[in-house]
Coordinates of C-alpha atoms in Angstrom, one line a residue:
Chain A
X1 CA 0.0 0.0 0.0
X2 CA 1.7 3.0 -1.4
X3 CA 1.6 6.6 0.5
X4 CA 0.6 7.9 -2.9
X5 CA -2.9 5.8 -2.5
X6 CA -2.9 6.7 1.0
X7 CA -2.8 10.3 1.1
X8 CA -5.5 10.2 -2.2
X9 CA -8.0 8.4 0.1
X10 CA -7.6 10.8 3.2
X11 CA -8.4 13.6 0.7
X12 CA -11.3 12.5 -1.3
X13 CA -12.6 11.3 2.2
X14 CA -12.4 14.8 4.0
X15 CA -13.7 16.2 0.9
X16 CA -16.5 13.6 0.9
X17 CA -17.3 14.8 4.7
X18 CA -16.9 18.7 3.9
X19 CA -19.0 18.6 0.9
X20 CA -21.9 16.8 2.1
X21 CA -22.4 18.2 5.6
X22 CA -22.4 21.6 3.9
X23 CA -24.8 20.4 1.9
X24 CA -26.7 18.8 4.6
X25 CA -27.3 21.9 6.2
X26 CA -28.0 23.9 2.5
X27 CA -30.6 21.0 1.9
X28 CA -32.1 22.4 5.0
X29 CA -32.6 25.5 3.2
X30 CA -34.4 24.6 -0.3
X31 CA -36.6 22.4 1.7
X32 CA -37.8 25.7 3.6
X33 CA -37.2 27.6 0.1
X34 CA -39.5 24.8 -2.1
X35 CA -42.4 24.1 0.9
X36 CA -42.7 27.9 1.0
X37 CA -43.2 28.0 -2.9
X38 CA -45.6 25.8 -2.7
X39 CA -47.7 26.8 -0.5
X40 CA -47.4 30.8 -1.5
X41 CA -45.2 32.2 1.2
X42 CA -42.0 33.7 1.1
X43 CA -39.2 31.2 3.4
X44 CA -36.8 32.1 5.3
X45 CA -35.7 35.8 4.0
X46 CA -34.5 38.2 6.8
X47 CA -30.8 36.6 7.5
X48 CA -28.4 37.6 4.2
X49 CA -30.0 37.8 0.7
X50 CA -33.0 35.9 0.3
X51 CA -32.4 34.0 3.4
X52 CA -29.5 32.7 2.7
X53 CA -27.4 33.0 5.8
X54 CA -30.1 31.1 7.3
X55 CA -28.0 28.0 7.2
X56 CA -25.3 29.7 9.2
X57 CA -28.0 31.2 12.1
X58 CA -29.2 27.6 12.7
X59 CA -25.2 25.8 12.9
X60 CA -24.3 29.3 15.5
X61 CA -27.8 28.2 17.3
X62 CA -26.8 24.7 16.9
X63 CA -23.7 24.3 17.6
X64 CA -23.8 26.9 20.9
X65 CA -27.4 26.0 22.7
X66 CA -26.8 24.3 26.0
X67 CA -26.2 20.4 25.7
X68 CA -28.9 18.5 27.9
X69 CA -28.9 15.1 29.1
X70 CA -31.9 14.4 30.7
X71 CA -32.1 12.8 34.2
X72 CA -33.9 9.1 33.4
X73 CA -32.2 8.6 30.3
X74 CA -29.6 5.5 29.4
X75 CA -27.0 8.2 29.4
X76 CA -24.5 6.5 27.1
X77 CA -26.7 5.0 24.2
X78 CA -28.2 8.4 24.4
X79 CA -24.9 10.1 23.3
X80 CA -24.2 7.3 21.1
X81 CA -27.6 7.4 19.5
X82 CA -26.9 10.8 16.7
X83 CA -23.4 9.7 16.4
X84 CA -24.5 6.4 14.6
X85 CA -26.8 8.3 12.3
X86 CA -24.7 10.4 11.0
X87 CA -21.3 8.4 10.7
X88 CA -23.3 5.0 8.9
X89 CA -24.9 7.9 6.3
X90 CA -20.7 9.1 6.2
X91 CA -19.9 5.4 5.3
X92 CA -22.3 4.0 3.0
X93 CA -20.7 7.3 0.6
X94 CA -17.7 5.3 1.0
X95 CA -18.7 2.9 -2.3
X96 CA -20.9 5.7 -4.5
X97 CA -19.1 6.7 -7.3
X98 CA -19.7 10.0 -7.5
X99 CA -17.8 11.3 -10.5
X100 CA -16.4 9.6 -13.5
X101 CA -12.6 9.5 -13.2
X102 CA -10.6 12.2 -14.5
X103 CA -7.2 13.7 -14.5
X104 CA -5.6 16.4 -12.6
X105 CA -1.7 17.4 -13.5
X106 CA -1.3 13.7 -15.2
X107 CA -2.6 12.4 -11.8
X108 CA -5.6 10.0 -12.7
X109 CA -8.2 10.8 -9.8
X110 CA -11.0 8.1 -9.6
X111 CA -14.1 9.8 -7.3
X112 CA -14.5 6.6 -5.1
X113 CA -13.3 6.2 -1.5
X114 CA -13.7 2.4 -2.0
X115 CA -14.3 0.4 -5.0
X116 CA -15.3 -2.8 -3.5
X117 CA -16.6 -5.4 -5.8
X118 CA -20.5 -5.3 -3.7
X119 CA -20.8 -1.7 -3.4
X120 CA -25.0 -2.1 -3.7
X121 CA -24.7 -4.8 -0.8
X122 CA -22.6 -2.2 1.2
X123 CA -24.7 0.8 0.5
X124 CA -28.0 -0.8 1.4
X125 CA -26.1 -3.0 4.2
X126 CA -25.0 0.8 6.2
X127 CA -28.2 2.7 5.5
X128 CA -30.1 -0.1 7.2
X129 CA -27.4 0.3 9.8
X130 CA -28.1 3.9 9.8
X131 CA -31.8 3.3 10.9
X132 CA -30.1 1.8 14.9
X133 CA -29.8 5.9 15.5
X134 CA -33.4 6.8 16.0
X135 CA -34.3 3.6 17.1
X136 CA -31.2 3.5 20.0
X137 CA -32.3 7.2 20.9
X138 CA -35.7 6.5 21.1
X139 CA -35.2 3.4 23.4
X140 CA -33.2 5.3 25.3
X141 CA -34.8 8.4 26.0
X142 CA -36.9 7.5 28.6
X143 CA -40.2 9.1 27.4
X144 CA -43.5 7.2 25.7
X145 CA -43.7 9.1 22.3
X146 CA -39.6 8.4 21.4
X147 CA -40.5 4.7 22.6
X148 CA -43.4 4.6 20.0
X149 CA -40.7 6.2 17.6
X150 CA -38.6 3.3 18.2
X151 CA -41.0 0.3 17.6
X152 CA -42.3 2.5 14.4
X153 CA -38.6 2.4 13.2
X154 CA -38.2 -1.2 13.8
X155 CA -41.2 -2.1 12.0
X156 CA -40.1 0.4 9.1
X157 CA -37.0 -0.9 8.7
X158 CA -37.8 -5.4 9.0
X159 CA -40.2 -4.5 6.4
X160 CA -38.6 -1.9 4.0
X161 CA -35.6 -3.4 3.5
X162 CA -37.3 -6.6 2.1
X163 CA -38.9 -4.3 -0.9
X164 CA -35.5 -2.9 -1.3
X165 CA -33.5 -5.8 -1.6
X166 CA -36.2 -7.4 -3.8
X167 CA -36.3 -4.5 -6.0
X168 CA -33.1 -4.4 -6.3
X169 CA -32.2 -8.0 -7.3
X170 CA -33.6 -8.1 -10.9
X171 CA -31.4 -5.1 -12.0
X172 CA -28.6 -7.4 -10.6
X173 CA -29.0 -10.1 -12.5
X174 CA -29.2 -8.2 -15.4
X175 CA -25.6 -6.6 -14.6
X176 CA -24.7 -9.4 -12.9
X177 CA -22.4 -7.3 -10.7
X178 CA -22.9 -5.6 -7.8
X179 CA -20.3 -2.5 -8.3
X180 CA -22.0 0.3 -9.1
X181 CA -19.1 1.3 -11.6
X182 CA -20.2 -1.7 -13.4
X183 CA -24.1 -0.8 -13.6
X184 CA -22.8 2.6 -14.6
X185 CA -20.5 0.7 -17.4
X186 CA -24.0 -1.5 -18.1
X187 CA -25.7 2.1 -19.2
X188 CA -22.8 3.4 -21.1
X189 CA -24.4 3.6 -24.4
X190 CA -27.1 6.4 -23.8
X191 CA -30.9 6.7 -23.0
X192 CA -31.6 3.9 -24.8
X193 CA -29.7 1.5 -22.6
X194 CA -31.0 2.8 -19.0
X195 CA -32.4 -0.1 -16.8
X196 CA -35.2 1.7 -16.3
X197 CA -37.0 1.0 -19.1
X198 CA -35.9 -3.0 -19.2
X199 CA -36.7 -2.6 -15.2
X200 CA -39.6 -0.1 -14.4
X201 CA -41.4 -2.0 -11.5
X202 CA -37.5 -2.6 -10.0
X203 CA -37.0 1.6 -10.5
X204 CA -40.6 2.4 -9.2
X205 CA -40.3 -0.2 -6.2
X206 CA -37.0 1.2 -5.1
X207 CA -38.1 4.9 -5.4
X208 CA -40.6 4.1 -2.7
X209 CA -38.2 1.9 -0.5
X210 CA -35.7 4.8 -0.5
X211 CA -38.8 7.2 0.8
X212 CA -39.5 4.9 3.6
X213 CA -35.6 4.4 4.2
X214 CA -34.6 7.9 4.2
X215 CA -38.1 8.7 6.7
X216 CA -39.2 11.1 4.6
X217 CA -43.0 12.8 4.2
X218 CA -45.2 9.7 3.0
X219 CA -43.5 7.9 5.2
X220 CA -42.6 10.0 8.0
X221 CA -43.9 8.1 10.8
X222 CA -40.7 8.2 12.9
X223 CA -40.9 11.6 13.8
X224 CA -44.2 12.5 12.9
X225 CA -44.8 15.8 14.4
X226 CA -48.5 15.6 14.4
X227 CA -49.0 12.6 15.9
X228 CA -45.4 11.6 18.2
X229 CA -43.9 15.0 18.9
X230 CA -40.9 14.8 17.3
X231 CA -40.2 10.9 17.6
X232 CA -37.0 9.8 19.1
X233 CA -36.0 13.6 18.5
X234 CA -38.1 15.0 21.8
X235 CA -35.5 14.8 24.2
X236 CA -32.8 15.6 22.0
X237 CA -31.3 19.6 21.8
X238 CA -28.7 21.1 20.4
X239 CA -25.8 19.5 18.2
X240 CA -27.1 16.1 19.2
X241 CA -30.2 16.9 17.7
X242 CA -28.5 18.4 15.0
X243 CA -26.6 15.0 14.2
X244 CA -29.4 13.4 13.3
X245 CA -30.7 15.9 11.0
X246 CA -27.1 15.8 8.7
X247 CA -27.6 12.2 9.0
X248 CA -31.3 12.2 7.6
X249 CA -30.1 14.9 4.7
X250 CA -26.8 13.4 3.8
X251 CA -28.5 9.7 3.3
X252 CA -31.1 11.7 0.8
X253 CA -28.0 13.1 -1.0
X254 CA -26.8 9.1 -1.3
X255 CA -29.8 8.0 -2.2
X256 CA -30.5 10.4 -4.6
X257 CA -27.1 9.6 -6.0
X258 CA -27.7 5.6 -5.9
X259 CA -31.0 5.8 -7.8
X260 CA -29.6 7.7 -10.8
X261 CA -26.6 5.8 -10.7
X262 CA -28.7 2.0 -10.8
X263 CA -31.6 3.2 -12.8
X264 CA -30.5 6.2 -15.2
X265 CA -27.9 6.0 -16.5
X266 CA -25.3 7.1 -13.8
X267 CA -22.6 9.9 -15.1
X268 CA -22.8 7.9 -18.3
X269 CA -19.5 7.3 -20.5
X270 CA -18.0 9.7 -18.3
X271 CA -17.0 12.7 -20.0
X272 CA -17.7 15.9 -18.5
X273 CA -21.7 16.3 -19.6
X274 CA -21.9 13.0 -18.5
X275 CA -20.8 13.9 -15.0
X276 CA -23.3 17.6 -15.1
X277 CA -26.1 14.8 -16.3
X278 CA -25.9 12.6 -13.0
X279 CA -25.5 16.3 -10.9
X280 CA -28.9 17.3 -12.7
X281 CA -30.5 13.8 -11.8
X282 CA -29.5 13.8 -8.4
X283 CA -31.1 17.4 -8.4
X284 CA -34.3 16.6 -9.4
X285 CA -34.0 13.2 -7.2
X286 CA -33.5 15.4 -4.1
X287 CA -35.9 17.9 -5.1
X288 CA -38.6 15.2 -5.7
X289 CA -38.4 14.3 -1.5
X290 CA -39.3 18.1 -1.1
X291 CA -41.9 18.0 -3.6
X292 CA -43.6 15.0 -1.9
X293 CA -43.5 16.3 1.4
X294 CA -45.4 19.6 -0.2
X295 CA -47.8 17.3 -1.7
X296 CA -48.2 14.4 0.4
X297 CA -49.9 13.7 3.7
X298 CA -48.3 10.7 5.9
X299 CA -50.0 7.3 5.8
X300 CA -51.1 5.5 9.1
X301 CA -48.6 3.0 10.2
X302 CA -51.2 0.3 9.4
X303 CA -51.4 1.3 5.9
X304 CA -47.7 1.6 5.9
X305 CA -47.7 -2.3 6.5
X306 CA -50.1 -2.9 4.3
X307 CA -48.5 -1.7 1.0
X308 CA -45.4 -3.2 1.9
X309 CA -46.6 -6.4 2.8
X310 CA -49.5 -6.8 0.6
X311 CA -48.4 -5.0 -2.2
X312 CA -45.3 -4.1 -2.9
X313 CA -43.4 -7.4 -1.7
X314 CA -45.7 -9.4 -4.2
X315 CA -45.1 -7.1 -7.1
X316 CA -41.4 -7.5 -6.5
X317 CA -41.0 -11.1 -6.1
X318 CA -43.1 -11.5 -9.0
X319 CA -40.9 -8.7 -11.2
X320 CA -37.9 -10.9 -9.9
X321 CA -39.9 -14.2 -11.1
X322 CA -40.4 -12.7 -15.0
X323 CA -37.1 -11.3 -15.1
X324 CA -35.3 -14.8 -14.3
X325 CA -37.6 -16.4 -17.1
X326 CA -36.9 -13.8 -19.5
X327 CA -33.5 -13.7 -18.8
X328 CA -33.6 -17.7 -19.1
X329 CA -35.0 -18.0 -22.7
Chain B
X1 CA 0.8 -3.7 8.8
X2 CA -2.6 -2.3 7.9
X3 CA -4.3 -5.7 7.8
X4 CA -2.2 -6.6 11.1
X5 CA -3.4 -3.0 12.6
X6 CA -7.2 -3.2 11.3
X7 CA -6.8 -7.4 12.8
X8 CA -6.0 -6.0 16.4
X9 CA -8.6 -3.6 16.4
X10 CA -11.3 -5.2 15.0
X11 CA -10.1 -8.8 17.5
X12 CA -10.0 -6.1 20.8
X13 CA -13.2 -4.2 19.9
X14 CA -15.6 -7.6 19.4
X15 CA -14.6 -9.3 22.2
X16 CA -15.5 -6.0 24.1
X17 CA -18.4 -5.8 22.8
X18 CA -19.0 -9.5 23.4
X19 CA -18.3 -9.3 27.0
X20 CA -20.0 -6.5 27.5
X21 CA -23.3 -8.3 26.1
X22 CA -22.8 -11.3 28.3
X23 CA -21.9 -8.9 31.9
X24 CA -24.1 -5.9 32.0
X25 CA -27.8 -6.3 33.4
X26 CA -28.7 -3.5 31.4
X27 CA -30.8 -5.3 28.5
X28 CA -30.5 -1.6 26.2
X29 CA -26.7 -1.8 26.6
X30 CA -26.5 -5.9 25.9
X31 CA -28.4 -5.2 23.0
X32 CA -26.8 -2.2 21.5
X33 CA -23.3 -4.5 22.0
X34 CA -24.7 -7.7 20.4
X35 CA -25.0 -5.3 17.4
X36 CA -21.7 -3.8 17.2
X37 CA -20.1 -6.8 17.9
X38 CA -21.7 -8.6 14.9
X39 CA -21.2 -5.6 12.9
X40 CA -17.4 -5.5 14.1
X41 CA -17.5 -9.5 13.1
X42 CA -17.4 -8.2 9.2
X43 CA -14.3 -6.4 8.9
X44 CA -12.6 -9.9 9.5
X45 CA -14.5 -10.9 6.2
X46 CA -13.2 -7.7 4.5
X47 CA -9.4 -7.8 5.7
X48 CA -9.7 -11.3 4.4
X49 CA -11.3 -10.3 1.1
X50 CA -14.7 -11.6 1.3
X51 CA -16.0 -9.0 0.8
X52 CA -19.8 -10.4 -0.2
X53 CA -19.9 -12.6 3.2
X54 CA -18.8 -9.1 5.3
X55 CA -21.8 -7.2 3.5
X56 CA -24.3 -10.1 4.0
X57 CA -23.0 -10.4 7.9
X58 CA -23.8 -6.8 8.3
X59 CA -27.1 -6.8 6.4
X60 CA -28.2 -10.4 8.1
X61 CA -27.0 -9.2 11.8
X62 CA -28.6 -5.7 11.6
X63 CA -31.9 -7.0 10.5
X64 CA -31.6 -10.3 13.3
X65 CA -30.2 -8.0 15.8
X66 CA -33.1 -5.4 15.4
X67 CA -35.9 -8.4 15.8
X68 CA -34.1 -9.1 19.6
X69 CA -34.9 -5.3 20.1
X70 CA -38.6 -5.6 18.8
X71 CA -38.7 -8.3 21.8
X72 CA -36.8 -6.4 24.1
X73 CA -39.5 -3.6 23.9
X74 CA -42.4 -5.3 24.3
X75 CA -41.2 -7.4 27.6
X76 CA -38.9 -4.9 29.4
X77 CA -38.5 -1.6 30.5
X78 CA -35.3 -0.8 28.7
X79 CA -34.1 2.1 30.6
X80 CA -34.0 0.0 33.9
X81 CA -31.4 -2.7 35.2
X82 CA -33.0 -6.5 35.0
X83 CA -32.8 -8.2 38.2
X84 CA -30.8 -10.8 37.6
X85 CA -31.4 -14.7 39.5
X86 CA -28.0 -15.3 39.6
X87 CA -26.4 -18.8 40.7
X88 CA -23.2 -20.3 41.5
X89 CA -20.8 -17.7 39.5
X90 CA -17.8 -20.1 40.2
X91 CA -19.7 -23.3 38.0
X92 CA -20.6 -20.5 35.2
X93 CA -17.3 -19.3 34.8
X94 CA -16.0 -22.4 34.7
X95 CA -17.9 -24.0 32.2
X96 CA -18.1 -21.3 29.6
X97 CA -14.3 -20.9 30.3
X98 CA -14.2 -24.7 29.4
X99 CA -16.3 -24.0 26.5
X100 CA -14.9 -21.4 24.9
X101 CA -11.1 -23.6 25.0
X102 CA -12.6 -26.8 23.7
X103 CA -14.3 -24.5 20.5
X104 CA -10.5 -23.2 20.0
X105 CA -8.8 -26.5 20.3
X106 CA -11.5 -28.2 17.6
X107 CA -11.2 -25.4 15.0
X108 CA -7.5 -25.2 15.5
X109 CA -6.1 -28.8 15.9
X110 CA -6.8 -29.5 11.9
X111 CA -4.8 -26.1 11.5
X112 CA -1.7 -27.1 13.5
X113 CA -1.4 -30.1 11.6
X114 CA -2.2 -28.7 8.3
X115 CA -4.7 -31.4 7.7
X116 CA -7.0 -28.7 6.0
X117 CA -7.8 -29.3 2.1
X118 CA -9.5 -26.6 0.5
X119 CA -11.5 -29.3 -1.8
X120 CA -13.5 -26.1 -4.0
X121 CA -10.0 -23.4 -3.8
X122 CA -11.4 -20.2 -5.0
X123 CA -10.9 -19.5 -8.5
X124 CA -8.6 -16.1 -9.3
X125 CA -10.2 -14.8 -12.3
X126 CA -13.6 -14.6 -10.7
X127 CA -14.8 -12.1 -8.1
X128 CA -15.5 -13.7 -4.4
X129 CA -19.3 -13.0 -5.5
X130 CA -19.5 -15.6 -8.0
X131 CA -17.0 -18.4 -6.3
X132 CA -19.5 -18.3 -3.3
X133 CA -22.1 -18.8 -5.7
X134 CA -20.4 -21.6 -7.6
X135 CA -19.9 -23.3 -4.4
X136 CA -23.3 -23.2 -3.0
X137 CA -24.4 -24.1 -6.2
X138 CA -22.7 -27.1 -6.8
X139 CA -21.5 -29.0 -4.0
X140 CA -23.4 -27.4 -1.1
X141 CA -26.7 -27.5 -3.3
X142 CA -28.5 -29.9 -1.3
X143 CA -27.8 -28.5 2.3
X144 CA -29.1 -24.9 0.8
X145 CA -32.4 -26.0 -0.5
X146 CA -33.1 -28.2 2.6
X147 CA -32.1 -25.2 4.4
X148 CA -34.8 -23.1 2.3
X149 CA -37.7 -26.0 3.1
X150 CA -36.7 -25.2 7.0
X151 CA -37.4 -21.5 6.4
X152 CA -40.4 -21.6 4.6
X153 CA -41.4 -25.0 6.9
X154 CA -40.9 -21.7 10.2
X155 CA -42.6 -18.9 8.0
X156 CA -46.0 -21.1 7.7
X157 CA -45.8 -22.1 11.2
X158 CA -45.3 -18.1 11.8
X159 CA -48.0 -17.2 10.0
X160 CA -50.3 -19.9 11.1
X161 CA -49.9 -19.4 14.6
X162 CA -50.1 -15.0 14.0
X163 CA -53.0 -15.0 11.7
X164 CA -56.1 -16.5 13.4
X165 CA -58.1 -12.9 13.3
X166 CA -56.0 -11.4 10.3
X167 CA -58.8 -10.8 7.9
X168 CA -59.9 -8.3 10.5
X169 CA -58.5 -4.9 11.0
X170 CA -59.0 -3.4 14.4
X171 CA -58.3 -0.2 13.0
X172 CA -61.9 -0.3 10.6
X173 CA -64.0 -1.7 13.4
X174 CA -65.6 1.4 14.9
X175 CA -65.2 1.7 18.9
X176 CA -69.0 0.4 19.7
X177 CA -68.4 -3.2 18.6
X178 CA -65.3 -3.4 20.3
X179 CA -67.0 -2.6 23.6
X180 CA -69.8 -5.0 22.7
X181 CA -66.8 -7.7 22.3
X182 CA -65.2 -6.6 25.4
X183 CA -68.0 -6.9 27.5
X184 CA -69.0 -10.5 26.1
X185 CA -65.4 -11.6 27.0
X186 CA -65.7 -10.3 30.2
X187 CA -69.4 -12.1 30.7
X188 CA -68.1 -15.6 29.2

């Protein structure tokens, strides 16, 4: 192991980590930006031009209010809790290839921390990890509504996962790889060659799955405000709470960068449009969380079940099913 | 030195984890190990380049892992200590001492004499994806597909035994014939 290799990967990993939780906290600002669109007001607009020093009032509020530990929590796994949410949403970046590779000074850079040969598996593997975060804080928080937080994330997540991995298995044995360089490589020849249109149930399935994964508005039982408070967030203040948010915005980055990158196409055969291309797909990938939220009420946690277990597991074991036969002859 | 470093690390932060599953009374904090250990588990897969086996222990353990918690919800109060009955300490020791040596000695005696043949080596040229695949396929065919008749031999028990009342939601019966039910329960 070279120091060449070495000092690469320490860059592109503090880049990795500077990038996206600046843009964790800037994701915090279209949302407010788009909802207030949407429903005809104006956002945040008194801090900086049009608001946007916002970003920078909430880290100083953040980052300086008063750190509390309540008296009957589990003291440790409470501290622990934010800390897992936002480090497993750091890792699973560690196999998304976010750029094609391309050269600086004669220096051939290639913009993936790790380019292990199961990247999906690895991806999937630490956002389901991800999901311990809320469920830890709200088991140990010591107070009924994070407690129903927590079984609501359990239940979330046994099920979930199922539609994901089943969604996801009939693009892989089209690839037959499961590096998402490869599935980029799959797509190279343009529009026509997307998995999408060989795979629409898998892209359609998965688009949901990543909703429910990510917690966001259709599925946003885990902290639903109306009903729980604010979910295995109540107790929390301050940078703890904070955590979880990067956590929750950075793994809608990944996922919006996952979906492209499986489904569309990816940054194509890599030359620079290619590379705007999968920025503009992410964009509209991220943007289309905010637009559900603006849309969208939440669904009961009954219902949740229901359309995972009655309807979308079905669909995707039997899209898995005809693309194994098709495949076959 | 990296593989020896990440080895050391990994070795010293499972069995940490593991013992503090098996000491603390505290069934949040046994669980929470449980999970990191398993999790910790994979990177032994990944410094040895399996990489498919270290994702599928990390994607298996989180999902097992988070069932235990399910249970551990519904029967405890997590944020307290669990009183523990606790016997003889000296016999318990002992025997999971005596345990844990015999496991060594069996996995490591056909080490030490190198009487270990790997009769399926791993091919080069293909990714560890695809040997683990050739291998299940062909030689340990029969133990997986009697292993997939267990599963779905537990997941109709399962269901059998959780859906007596299924075709009826709770949630769509309106409160006046629950009461009604109530009160005949009560009466019978």
């Amino acid at each position: 192991m070279d120091t060449a290799y070495l000092i690469e990967t320490i860059i592109k990993v503090v880049v990795i980590l500077l990038i996206f939780s600046a843009l964790a906290g800037i994701g915090t600002y279209f949302e407010r930006k788009i909802l207030a669109f949407m429903q005809r007001r104006l956002g945040p607009m008194y801090v900086g031009p049009y608001g946007l020093l916002q970003v920078a009032a909430d880290g100083v509020k953040l980052f300086t209010k008063e750190d509390i530990v309540p008296t009957n929590v589990v003291a440790p796994i409470f501290k622990i809790a934010p800390v897992i949410t936002a480090a497993t949403a750091f890792m699973a970046a560690a196999a998304i290839p976010f750029f094609p590779e391309f050269t600086v000074f004669g220096y051939t850079v290639h913009p993936i921390v790790a380019d292990v040969n199961i990247g999906i598996l690895y991806i999937l593997g630490m956002m389901a990890v991800g999901l311990y975060g809320p469920m830890l804080g709200g088991m140990a928080s010591a107070n009924k509504f994070s407690l129903l937080s927590a079984a609501r994330t359990a239940a979330v997540f046994i099920s979930y996962e199922v539609v994901s991995g089943l969604a996801i298995l009939a693009p892989i044995m089209m690839v037959g790889s499961l590096s998402l360089v490869d599935f980029n490589n799959y797509q190279v020849g343009g529009i026509s060659h997307w998995i999408v249109w060989s795979q629409p149930v898998a892209f359609i399935l998965f688009w949901i799955s990543a909703f429910a994964e990510t917690g966001r508005t259709p599925f946003h039982l885990i902290a639903n405000d109306h009903e729980i408070i604010d979910g295995f967030g109540t107790e929390y203040s301050g940078m703890r709470w904070g955590l979880f948010f990067i956590g929750e915005y950075a793994n809608m980055f990944f996922i919006s960068f996952v979906i492209p990158l499986i489904f569309l196409g990816g940054f194509g055969d890599g030359s620079f449009l290619g590379a705007i291309g999968l920025l503009a797909k992410v964009a509209f990938f991220f943007f289309f969380f905010l637009w559900t939220r603006a849309a969208w009420p939440d669904v009961r946690p009954d219902q949740l079940m229901w359309l995972c277990w009655k309807v979308l597991m079905p669909i995707a074991v039997i899209n898995v099913v005809i693309t194994g036969f098709v495949m076959m002859f | 030195m990296f593989e020896a470093i990440a080895f050391y690390l990994f070795a010293f932060l499972t069995i940490t984890m593991f013992i503090i599953t098996v000491t603390t009374s505290q069934a949040l904090y046994a669980l929470t190990a449980l999970a990191a250990g398993m999790i910790f588990i994979s990177a032994f897969f990944f410094i040895l380049g399996a990489d498919f086996l270290g994702a599928i222990q990390i994607i298996v353990y989180t999902g097992a892992v988070m069932a235990l918690y399910a249970f551990g919800m519904m029967f405890f109060d997590t944020t307290r200590s669990v009183k523990e009955k606790q016997g003889n300490k000296f016999i318990i020791t002992g025997l999971s001492t005596l345990a844990a040596v015999l496991v060594v000695l069996i996995v490591a005696a056909p080490m030490v004499s190198d009487n270990i043949v790997a009769l399926y080596p791993a091919i080069d040229t293909m990714g560890n994806t695809q040997n683990v695949g050739l291998v299940l396929f062909t030689k340990y065919l029969v133990p997986f597909e009697l292993a997939a008749v267990m599963l779905l031999v537990a997941m109709v028990a399962g269901i059998v035994l959780a859906g007596k009342k299924m075709d009826r939601s709770i949630t769509l019966t309106n409160d006046a014939e629950l009461e009604i039910e109530k009160n005949k329960k009560v009466l019978s």
